mmCIF file of C-alpha atoms in Angstrom:
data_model
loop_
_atom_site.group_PDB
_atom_site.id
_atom_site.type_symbol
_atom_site.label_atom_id
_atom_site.label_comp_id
_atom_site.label_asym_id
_atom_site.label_seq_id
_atom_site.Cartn_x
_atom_site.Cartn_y
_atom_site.Cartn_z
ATOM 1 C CA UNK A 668 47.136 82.836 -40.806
ATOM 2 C CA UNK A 669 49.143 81.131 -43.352
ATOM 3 C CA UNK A 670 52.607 81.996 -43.078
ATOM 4 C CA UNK A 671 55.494 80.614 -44.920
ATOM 5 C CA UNK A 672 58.439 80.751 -42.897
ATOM 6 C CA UNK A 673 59.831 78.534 -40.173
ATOM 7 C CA UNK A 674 59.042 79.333 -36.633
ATOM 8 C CA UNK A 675 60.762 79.067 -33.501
ATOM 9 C CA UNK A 676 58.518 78.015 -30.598
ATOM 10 C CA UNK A 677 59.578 78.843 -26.798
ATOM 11 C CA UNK A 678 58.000 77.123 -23.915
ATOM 12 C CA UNK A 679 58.543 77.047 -20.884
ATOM 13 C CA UNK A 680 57.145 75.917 -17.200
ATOM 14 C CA UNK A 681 57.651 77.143 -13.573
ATOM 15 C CA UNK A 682 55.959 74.794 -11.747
ATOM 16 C CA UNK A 683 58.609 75.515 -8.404
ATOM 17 C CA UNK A 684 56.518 78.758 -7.905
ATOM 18 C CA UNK A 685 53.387 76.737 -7.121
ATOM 19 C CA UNK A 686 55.604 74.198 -4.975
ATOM 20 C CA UNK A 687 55.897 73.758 -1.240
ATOM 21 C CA UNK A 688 59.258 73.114 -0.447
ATOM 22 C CA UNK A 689 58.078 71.872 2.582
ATOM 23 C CA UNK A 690 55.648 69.326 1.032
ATOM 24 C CA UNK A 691 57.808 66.352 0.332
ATOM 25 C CA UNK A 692 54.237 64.877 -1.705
ATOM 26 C CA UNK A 693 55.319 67.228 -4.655
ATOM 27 C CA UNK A 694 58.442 68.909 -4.199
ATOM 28 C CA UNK A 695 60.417 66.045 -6.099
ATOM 29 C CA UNK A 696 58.472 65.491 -8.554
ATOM 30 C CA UNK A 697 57.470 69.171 -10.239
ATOM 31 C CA UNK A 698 60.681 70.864 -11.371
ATOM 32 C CA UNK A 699 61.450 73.863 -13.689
ATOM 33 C CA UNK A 700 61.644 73.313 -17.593
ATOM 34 C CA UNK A 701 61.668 74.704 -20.976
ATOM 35 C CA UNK A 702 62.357 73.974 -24.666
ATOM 36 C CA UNK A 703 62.608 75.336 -27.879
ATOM 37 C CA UNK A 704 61.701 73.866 -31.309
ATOM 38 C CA UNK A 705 62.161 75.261 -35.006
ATOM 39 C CA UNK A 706 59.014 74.384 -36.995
ATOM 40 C CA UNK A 707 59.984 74.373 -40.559
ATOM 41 C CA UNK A 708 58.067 75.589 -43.475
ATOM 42 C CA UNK A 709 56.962 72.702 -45.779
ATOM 43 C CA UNK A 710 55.041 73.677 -49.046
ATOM 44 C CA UNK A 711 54.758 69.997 -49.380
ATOM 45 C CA UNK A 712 53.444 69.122 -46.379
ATOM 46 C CA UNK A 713 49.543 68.095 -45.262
ATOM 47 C CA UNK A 714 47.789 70.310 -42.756
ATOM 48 C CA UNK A 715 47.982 69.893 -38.750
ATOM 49 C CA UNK A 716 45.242 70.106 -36.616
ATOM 50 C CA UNK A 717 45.525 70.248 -33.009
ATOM 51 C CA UNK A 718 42.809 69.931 -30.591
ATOM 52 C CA UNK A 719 43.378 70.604 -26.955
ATOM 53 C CA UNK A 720 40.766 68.808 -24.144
ATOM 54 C CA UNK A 721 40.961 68.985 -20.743
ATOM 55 C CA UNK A 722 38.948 66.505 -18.686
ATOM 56 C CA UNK A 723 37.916 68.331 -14.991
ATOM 57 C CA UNK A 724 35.959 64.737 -13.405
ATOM 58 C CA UNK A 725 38.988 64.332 -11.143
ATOM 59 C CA UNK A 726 40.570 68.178 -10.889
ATOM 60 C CA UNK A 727 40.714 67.865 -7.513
ATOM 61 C CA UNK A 728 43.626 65.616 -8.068
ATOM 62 C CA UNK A 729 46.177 68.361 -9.049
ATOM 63 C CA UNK A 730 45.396 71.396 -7.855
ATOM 64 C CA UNK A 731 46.300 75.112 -6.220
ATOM 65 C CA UNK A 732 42.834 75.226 -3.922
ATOM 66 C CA UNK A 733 43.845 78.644 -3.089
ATOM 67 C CA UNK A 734 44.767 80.447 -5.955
ATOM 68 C CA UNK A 735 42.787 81.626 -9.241
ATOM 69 C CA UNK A 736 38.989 83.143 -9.781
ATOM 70 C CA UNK A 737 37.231 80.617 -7.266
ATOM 71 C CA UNK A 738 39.855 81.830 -4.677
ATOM 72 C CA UNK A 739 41.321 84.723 -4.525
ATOM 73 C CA UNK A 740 44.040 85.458 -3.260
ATOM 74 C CA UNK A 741 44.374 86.824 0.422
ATOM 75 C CA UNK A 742 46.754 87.389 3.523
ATOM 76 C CA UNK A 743 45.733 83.942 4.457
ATOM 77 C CA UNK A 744 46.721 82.320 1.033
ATOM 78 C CA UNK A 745 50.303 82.968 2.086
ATOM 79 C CA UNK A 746 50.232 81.040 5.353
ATOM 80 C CA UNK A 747 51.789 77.550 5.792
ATOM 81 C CA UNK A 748 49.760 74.881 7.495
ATOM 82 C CA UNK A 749 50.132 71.550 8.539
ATOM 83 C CA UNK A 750 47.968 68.863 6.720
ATOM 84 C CA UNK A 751 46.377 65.480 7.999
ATOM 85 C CA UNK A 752 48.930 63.889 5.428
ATOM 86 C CA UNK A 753 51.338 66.072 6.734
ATOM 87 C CA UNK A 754 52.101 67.720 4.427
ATOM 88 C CA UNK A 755 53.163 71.477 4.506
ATOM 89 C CA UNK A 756 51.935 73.926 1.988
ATOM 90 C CA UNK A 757 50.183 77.418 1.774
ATOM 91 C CA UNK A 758 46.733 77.723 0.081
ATOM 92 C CA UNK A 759 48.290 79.040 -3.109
ATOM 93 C CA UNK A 760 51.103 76.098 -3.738
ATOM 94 C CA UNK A 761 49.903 72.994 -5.931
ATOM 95 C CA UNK A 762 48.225 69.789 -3.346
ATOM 96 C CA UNK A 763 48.683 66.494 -5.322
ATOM 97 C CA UNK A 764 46.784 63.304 -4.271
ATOM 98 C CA UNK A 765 49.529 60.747 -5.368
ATOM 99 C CA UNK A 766 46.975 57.835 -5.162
ATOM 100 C CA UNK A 767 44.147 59.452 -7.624
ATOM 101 C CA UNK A 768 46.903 60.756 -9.939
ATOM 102 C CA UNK A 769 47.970 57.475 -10.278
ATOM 103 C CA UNK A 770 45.193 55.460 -10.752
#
């Protein structure tokens, strides 16, 4: 479309929801945000593009195991369980391996 009037974008990000407050791993370090930005209309200006990639090789990095079309959900989604890291997290809330993400 090519409109010519400014814009206000709204984003925002619950990443608590998907966060085991009893996993210490990821608790502290996913929070709740948003923002807002006006875009302004500029006859003047040269065209934008965006392109968006997403590179999967190391998903298993950052991710809800049990939650989305892979794994639905189920009773047993909900249930907290103890981890050989220790951590404490249901199927559905986000497991982060610190070391891969950071390397």
């Amino acid at each position: 479309a090519n409109l010519k009037k400014d814009i206000l974008l709204i984003d925002a990000d619950t990443n608590s929801f998907y966060v085991s407050d009893k996993d210490k791993a990821t608790e502290l370090l996913f929070g709740d945000a948003g923002s807002a930005s006006i875009l302004s209309y500029n006859e003047n200006a040269e065209q934008i593009d965006f392109c968006f990639f997403t590179d999967a090789e190391k998903r298993d990095a950052l991710t809800m195991p049990g939650f989305g079309f892979k794994q639905p959900l189920s009773n047993d989604s909900l249930i907290y369980k103890t981890f050989e890291d220790g951590s404490i997290r249901r199927d559905i809330d986000m497991f982060m391996d610190g070391e891969n993400v950071f390397n």
